[in-house]
Short mmCIF file of C-alpha atoms and ligand atoms in Angstrom, two decimals:
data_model
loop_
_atom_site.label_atom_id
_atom_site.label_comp_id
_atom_site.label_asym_id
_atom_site.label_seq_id
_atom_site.Cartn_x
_atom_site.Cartn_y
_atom_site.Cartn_z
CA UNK A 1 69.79 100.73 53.69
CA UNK A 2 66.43 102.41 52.24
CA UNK A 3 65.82 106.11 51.84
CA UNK A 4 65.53 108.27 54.86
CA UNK A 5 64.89 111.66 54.96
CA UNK A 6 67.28 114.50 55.79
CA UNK A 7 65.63 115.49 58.96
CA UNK A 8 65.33 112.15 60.32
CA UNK A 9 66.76 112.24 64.19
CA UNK A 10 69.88 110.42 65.09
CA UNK A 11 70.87 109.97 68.56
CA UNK A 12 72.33 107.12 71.08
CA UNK A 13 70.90 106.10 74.30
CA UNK A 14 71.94 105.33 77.72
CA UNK A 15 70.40 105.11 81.68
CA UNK A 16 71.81 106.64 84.50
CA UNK A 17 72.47 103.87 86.78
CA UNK A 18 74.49 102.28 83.64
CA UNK A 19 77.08 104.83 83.52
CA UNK A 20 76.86 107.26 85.87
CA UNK A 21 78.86 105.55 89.31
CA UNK A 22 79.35 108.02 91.80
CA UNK A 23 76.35 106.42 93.73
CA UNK A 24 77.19 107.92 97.01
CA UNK A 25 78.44 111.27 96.10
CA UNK A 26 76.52 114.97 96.65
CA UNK A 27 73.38 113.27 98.25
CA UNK A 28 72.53 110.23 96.48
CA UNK A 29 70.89 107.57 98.23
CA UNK A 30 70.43 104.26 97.28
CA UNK A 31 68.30 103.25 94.55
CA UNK A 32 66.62 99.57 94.30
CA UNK A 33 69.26 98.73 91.66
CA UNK A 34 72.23 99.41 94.64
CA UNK A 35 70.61 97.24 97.04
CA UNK A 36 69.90 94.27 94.36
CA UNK A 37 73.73 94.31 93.29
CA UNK A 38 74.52 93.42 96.58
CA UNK A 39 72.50 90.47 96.94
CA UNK A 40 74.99 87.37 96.40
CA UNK A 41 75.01 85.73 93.11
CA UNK A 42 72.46 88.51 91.54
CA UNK A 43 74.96 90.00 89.21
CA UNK A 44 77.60 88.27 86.95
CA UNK A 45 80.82 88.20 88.72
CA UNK A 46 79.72 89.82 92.09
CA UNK A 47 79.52 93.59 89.82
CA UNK A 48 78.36 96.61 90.97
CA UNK A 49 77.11 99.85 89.16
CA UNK A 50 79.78 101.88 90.62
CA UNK A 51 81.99 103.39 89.01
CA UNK A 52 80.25 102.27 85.86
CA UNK A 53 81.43 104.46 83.04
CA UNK A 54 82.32 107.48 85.65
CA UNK A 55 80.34 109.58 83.83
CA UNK A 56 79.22 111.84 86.77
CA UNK A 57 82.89 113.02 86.56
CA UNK A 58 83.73 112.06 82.92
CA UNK A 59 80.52 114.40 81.46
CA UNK A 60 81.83 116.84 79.31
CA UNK A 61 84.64 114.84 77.58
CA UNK A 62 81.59 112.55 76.79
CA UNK A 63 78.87 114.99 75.17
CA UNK A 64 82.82 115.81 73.22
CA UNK A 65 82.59 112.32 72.07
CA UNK A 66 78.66 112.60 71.11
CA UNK A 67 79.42 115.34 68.72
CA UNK A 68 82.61 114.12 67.26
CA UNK A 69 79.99 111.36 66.28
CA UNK A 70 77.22 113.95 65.34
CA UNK A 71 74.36 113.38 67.32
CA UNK A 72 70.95 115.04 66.66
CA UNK A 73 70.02 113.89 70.27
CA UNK A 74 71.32 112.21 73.06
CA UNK A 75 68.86 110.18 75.47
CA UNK A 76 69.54 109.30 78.60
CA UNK A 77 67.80 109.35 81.72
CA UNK A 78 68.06 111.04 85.54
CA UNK A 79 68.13 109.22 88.51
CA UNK A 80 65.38 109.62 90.75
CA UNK A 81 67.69 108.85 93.82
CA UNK A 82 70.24 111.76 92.82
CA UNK A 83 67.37 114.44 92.40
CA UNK A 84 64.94 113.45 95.41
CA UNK A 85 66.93 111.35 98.00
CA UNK A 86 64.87 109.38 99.56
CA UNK A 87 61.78 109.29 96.91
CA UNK A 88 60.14 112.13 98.85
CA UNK A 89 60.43 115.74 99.79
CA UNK A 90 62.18 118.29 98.13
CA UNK A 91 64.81 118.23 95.33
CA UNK A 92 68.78 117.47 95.91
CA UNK A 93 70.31 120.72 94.20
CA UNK A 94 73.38 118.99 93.48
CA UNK A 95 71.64 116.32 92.38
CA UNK A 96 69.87 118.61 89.60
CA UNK A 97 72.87 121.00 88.77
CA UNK A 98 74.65 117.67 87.54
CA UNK A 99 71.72 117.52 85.01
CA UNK A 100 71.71 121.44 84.47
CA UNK A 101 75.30 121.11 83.31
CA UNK A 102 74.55 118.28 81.24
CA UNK A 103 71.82 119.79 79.45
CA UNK A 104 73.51 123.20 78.45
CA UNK A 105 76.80 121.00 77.57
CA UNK A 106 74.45 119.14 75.39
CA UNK A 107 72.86 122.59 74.30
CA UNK A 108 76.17 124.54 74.03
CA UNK A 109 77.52 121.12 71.31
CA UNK A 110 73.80 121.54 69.15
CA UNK A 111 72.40 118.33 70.59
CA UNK A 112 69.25 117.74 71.40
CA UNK A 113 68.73 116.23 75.33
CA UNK A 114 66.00 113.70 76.03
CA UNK A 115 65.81 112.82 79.52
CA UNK A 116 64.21 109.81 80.83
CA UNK A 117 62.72 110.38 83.90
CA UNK A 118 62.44 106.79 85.31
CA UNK A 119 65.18 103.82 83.89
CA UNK A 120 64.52 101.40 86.33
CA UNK A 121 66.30 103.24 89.78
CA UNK A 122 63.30 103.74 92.26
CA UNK A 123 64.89 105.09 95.29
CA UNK A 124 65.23 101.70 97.90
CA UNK A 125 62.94 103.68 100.32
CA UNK A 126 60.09 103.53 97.80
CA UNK A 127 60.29 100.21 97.57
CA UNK A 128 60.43 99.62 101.08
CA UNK A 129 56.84 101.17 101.03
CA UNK A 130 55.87 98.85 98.28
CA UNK A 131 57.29 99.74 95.39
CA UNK A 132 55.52 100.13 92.57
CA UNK A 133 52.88 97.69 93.48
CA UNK A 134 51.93 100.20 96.05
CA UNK A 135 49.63 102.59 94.16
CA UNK A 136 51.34 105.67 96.27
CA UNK A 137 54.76 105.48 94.19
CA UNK A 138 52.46 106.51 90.94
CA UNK A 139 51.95 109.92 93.17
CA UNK A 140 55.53 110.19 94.71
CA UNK A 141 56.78 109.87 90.83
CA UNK A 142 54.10 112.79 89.99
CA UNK A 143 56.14 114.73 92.73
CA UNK A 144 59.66 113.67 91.45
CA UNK A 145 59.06 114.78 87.90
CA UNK A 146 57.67 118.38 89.16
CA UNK A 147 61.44 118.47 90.43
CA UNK A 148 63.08 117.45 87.30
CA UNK A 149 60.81 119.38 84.90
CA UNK A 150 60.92 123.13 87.57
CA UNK A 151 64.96 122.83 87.31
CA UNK A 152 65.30 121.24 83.47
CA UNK A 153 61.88 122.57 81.70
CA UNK A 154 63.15 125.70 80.47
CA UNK A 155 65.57 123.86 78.15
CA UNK A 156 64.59 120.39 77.99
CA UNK A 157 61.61 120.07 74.38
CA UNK A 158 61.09 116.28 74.81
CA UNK A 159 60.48 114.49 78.17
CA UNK A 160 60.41 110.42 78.23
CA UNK A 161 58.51 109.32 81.23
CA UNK A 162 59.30 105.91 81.59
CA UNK A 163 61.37 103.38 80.43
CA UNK A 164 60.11 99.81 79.24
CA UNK A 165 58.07 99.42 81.89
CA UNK A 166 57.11 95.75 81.31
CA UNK A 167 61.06 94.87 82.04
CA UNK A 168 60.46 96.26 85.36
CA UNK A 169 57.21 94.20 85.43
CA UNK A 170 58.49 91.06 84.61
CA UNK A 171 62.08 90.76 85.69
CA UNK A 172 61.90 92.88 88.53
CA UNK A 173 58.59 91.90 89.98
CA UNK A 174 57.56 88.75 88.57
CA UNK A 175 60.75 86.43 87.50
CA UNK A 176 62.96 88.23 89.64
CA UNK A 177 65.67 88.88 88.01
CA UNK A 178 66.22 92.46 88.46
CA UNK A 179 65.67 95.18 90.77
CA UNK A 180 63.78 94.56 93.35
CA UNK A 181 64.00 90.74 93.06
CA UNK A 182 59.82 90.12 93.84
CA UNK A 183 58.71 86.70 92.06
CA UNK A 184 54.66 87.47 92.36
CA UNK A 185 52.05 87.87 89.53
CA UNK A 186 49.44 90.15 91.55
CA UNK A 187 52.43 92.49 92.43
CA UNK A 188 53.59 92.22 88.78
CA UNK A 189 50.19 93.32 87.77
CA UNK A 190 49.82 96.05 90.36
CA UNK A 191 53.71 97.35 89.14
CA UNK A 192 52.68 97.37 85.41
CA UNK A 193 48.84 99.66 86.46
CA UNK A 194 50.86 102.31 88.61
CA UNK A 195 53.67 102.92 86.26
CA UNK A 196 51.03 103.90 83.75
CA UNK A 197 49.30 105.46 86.06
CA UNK A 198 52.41 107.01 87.40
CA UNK A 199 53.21 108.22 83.71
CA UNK A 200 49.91 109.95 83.41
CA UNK A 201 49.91 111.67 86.47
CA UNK A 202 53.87 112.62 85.70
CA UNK A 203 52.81 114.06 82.39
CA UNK A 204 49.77 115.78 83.77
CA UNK A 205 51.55 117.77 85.88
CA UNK A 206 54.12 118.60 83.39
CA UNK A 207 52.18 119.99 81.64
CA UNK A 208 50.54 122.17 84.05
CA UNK A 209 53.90 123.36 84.69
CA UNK A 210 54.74 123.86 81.15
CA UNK A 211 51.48 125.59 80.49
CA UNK A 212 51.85 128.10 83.18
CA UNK A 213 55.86 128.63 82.09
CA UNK A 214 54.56 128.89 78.64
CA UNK A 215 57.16 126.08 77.39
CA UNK A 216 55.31 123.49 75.46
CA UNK A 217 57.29 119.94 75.44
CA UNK A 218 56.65 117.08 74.20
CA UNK A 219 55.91 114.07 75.83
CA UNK A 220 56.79 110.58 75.67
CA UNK A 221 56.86 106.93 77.18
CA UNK A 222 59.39 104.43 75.63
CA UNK A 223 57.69 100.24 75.52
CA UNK A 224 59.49 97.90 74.30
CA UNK A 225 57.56 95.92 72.19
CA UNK A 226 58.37 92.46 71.19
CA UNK A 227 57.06 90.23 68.20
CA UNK A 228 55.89 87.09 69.17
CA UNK A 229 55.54 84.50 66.36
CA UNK A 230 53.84 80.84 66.36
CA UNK A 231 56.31 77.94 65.49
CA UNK A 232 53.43 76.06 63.79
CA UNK A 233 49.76 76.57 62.91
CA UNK A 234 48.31 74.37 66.18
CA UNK A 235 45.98 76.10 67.91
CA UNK A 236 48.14 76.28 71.36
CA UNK A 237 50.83 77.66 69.23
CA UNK A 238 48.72 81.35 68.16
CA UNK A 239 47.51 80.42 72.30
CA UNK A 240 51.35 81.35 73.29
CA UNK A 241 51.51 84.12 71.09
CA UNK A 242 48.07 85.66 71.82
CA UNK A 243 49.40 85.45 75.89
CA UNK A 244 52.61 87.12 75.22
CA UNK A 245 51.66 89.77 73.11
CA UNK A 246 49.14 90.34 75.62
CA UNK A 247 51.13 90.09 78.43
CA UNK A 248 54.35 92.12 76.90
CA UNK A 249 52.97 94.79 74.02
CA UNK A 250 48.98 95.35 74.20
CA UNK A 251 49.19 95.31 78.30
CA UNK A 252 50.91 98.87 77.73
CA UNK A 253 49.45 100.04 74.46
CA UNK A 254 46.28 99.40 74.80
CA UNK A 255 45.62 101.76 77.91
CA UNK A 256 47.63 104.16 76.41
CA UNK A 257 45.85 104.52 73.28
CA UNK A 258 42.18 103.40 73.92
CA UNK A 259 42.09 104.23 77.57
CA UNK A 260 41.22 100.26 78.39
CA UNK A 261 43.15 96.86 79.48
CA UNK A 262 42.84 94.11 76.83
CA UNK A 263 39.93 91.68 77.76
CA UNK A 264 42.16 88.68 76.83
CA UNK A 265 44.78 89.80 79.02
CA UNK A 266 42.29 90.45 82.40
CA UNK A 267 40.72 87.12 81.66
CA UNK A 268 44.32 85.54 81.80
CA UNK A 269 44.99 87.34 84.67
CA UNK A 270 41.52 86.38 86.67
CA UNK A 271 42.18 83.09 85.59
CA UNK A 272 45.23 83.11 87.88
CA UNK A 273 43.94 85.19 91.09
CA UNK A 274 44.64 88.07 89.84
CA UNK A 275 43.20 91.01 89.16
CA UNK A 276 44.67 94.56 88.15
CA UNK A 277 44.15 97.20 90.58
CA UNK A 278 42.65 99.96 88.43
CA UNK A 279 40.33 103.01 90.24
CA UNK A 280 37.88 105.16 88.92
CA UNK A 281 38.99 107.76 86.36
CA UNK A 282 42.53 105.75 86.05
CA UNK A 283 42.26 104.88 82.44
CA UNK A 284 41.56 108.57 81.45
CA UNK A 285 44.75 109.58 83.61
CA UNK A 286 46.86 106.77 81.72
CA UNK A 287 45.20 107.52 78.12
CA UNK A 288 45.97 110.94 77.42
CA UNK A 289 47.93 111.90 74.46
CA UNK A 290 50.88 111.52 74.04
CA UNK A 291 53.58 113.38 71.69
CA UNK A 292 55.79 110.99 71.28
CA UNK A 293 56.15 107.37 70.98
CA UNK A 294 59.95 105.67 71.74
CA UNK A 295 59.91 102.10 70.55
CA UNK A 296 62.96 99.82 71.77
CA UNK A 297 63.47 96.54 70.46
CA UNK A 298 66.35 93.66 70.67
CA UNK A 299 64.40 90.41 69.31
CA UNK A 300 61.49 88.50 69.24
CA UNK A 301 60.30 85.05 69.95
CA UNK A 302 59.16 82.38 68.17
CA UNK A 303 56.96 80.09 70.68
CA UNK A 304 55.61 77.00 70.69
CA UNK A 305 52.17 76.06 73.80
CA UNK A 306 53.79 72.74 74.05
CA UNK A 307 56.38 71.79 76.26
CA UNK A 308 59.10 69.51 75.08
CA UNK A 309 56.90 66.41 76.38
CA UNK A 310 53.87 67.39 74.64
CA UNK A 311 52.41 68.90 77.52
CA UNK A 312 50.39 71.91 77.19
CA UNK A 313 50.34 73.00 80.99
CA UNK A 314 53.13 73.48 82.92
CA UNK A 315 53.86 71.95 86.08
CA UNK A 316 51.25 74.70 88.29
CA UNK A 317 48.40 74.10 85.62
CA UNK A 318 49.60 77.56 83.48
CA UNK A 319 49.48 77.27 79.71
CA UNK A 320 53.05 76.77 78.51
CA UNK A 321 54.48 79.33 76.46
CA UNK A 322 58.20 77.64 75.31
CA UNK A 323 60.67 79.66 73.71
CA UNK A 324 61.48 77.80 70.61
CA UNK A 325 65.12 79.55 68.64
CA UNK A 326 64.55 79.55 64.90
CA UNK A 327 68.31 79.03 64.19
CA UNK A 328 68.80 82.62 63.32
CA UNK A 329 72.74 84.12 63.69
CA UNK A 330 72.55 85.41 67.56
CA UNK A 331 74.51 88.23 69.68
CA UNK A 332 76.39 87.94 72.73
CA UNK A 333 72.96 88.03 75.00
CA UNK A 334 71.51 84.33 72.85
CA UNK A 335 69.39 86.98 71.31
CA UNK A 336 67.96 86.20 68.00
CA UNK A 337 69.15 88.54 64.86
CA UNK A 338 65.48 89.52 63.15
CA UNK A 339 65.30 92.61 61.43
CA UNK A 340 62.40 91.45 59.35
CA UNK A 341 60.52 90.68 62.82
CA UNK A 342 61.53 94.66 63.94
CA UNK A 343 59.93 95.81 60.08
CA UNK A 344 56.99 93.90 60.83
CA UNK A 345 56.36 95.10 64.67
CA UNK A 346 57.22 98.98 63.21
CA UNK A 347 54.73 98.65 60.37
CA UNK A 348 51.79 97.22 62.65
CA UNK A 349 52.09 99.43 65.31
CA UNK A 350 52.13 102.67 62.84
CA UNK A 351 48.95 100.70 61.83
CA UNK A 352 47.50 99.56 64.89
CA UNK A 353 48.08 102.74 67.18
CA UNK A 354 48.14 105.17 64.64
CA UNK A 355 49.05 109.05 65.44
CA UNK A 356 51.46 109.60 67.55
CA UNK A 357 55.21 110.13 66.28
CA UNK A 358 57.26 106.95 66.22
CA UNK A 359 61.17 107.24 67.34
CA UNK A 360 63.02 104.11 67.90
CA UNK A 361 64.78 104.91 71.18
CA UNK A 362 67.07 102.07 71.69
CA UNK A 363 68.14 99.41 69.46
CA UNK A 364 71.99 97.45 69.27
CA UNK A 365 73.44 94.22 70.12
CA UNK A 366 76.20 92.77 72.66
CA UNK A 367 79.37 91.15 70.72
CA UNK A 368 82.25 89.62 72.69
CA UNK A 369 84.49 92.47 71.06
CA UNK A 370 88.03 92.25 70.59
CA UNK A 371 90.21 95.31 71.32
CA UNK A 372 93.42 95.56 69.62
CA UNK A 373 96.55 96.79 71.75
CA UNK A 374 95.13 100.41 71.24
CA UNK A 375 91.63 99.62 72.03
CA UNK A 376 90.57 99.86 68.84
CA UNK A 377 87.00 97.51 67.78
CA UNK A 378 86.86 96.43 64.23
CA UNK A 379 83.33 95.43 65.17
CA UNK A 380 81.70 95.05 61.78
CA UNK A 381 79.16 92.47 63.41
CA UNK A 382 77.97 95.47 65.44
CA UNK A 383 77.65 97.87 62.79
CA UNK A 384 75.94 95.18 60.32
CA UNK A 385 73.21 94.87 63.02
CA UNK A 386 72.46 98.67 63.24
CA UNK A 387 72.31 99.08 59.70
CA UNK A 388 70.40 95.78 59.15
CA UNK A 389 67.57 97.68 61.53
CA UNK A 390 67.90 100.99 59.99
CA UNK A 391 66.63 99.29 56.74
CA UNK A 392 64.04 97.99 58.91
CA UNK A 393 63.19 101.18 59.74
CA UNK A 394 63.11 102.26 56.46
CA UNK A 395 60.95 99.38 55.17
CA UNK A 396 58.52 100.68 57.83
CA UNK A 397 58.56 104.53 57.08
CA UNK A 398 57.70 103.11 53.51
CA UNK A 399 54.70 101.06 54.76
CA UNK A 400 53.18 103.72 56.66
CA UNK A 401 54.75 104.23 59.93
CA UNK A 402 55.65 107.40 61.04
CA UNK A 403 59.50 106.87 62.32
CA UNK A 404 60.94 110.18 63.16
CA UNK A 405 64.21 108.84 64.28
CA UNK A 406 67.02 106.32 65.85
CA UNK A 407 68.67 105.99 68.62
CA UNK A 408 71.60 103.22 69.15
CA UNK A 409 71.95 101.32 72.63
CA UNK A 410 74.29 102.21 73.56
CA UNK A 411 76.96 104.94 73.40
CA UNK A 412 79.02 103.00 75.52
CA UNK A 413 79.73 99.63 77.06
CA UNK A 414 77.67 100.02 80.48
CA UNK A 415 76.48 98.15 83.22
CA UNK A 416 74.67 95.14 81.73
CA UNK A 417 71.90 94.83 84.84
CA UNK A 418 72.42 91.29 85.99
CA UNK A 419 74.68 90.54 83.59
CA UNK A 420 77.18 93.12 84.56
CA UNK A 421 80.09 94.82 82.50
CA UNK A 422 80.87 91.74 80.03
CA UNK A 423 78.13 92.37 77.91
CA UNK A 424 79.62 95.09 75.53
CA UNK A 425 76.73 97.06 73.94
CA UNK A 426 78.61 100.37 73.04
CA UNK A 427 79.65 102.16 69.82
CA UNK A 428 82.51 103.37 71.88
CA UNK A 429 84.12 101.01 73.89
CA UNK A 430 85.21 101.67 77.39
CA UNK A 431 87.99 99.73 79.22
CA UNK A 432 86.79 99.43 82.48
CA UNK A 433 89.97 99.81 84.66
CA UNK A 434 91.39 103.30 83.02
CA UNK A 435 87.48 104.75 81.95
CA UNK A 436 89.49 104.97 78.60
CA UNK A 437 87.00 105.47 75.81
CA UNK A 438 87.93 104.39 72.19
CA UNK A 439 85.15 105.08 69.05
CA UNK A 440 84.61 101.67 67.84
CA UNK A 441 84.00 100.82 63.99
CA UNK A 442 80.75 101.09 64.93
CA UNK A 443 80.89 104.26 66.01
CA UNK A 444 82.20 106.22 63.09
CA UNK A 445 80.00 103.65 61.05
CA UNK A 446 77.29 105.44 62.49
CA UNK A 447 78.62 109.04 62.22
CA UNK A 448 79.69 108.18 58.56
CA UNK A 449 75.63 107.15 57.95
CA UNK A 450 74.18 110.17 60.05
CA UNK A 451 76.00 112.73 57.88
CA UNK A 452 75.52 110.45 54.71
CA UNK A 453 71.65 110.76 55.67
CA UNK A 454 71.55 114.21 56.48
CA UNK A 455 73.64 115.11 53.36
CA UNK A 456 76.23 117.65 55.49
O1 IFM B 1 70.70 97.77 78.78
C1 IFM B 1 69.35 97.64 78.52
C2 IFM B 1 68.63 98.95 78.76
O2 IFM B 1 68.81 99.40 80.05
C3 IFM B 1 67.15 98.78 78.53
N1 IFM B 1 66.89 98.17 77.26
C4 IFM B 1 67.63 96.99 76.91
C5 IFM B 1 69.11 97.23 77.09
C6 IFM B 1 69.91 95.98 76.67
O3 IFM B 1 69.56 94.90 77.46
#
């Protein structure tokens, strides 16, 4: 699987409102995510994220579980609902001790916690103001991580920001699919400007915090970034590739690293109405460094600017951009297998937007596992397609890119968003009606690699 160095970082990832349940309980309210699953026909099989994987009660047995595996870190994130009901005004303390005791049980087992402050749950009454088209959640976000970072700060070395924020762009503001459900492409744009902007201002006042505490951190924002590839040399072809890679990677990066929006990208936009709502002195709020990059990727696309009738504009007068498969061996989610894609994407962004520590922060694939009568998952499939991206990783750390560390999605089967509980992403597989949890082959794959790696 390549040569990685003993200090590399291993960890697993998951999100609050994937395994926590317990939505109601010591002050929650609802979060957009609670109201969506509620809406008929928007989840597989009528599913809720409640219990999930119990977690809330189940916490300490699992951070047992995360060090019988050996994690270096474990990511997950908090949920904005539990820690400021409501999206405004002051913190819920049982809301943060849940997250106290989860750090120092993290601490206390010599892993590393990296919290996520945002993975998709914006309290409902946010989004009743808006959402994060409305340029006020960037502020009320600013406010929510003061809250995380006064009670956690002391402890906590690495704070995440945001979670792929283009997911919440696109399938919760522009296809629909998720949380809140919004099918518009000037609200889209607006969502995708104040989540950067609310990431600046978050970190910003992090570190004014941290600064006066005297406890440096380092910050972070996790993209994921997807390859985009031409199925032939025709002009409209690189067209469809230029517009998604636009659209899905340089829409974030860009800002981020040269403190500007692509000019392809805004002309695309104008082009359809629409125009991103940036203010004076935005750009310089969005662009400051950064610590810490998390990269998360699942697959890429191969795409062809034709339509299957030879069309090149789509039914409203947009350029197509069709999603053509290659043929490639596929998981449980149709998701093409290309680790050769991920090597690619690593080694141009440790090119492209050099300087800032590379970790990949979530990476695995769905099977339809097969428990035996004990539970057990002889899921090689699974554990060939995390070691067929370490390698990737490897390939990339060998072509320049700084890659600090990885981080498998998931640590357990979770709440699959729309798709609810049947797609099984965990190492450790949970059975849903007894919250039993069973290490998968996967899992002690993993742990077998991580002390392999680390040579203890
Ligand atoms: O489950 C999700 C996660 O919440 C964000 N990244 C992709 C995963 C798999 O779809």
């Amino acid at each position: 699987m390549g040569t990685l160095p003993a200090n590399f970082k291993w960890g697993t990832a998951t999100s609050a409102y994937q395994i926590e349940g317990a939505v109601s309980e010591d002050g929650r309210t609802d979060s957009v995510w609670d109201t969506f699953c509620r809406v008929p026909g928007a989840i597989d099989n009528g599913e809720v994220g409640d219990p999930a994987c119990d977690h809330y009660h189940r916490m300490p047995q699992d951070v047992a579980l995360m060090r019988e595996i050996g994690l270096d870190v474990y990511r997950f994130s908090l949920a904005w609902p539990r820690i400021q009901p409501g999206g405004s005004g002051p913190g819920n303390d049982r809301g943060l001790d849940f997250y106290d005791r989860l750090v120092d049980e993290l601490l206390a087992a010599g892993i590393d916690p990296w919290p996520t402050l945002f993975h998709w749950d914006l309290p409902q009454e946010l989004e009743d103001a808006g959402g994060w088209p409305n340029r006020d959640t960037a502020y009320r976000f600013a406010d929510y991580a003061e809250l995380a970072y006064r009670r956690l700060g002391d402890r906590v070395t690495t704070w995440t920001t945001l979670n792929e924020p283009s997911v919440v762009t696109t399938h919760g503001y522009l296809s629909g699919v998720h949380a809140p459900g919004r099918k518009s492409l000037a609200d889209a744009a607006a969502a995708a400007h104040h989540q950067l902007l609310g990431h600046g201002l978050a970190g910003a006042r992090m570190r004014e915090l941290a600064a006066q505490a005297g406890n440096p951190f380092e910050l972070a924002i996790t993209l994921n970034l997807g390859p985009a590839t031409p199925e032939t040399d025709a002009a409209e072809d690189h067209e469809a590739v230029r517009r998604a890679d636009g659209f899905n990677n340089r829409l974030y990066m860009d800002p981020l690293w040269h403190k500007r929006y692509p000019a392809d990208v805004v002309e695309d936009l104008a082009a359809q109405g629409v125009t991103i709502p940036v203010q004076d002195g935005d750009l310089e709020i969005i662009g400051a460094p950064i610590d810490a990059l998390g990269i998360n990727f699942y697959f890429g696309m191969q795409l062809s600017g034709r339509a299957e009738d030879g069309s090149i504009l789509d039914a409203d007068g947009a350029p197509v951009s069709r999603h053509v498969l290659q043929g490639r061996p596929q998981t449980a989610m149709d998701w093409e297998i290309m680790p050769d894609e991920f090597a690619k994407l690593l080694s141009r962004v440790g090119r492209e937007y050099p300087g800032v520590p590379l970790y990949v922060t979530e990476n695995g694939a769905a099977f339809a596992d097969k428990p035996d009568e004990k539970g057990y998952v002889h899921d090689v499939d699974r554990a060939g397609y995390i070691a067929d991206h370490i390698a990737a990783v490897a390939v990339a750390r060998k072509e320049g890119a700084d890659l600090r560390g990885y981080f498998a999605w998931s640590l357990f089967d979770n709440f699959e968003w729309a798709y609810g509980y049947d797609k099984r992403f965990g190492i450790v597989r949970v059975d849903f009606d007894t919250q039993q949890r069973t290490l998968k082959h996967s899992a002690h794959w993993y742990s077998e690699t991580i002390r392999r790696v680390r040579g203890r």
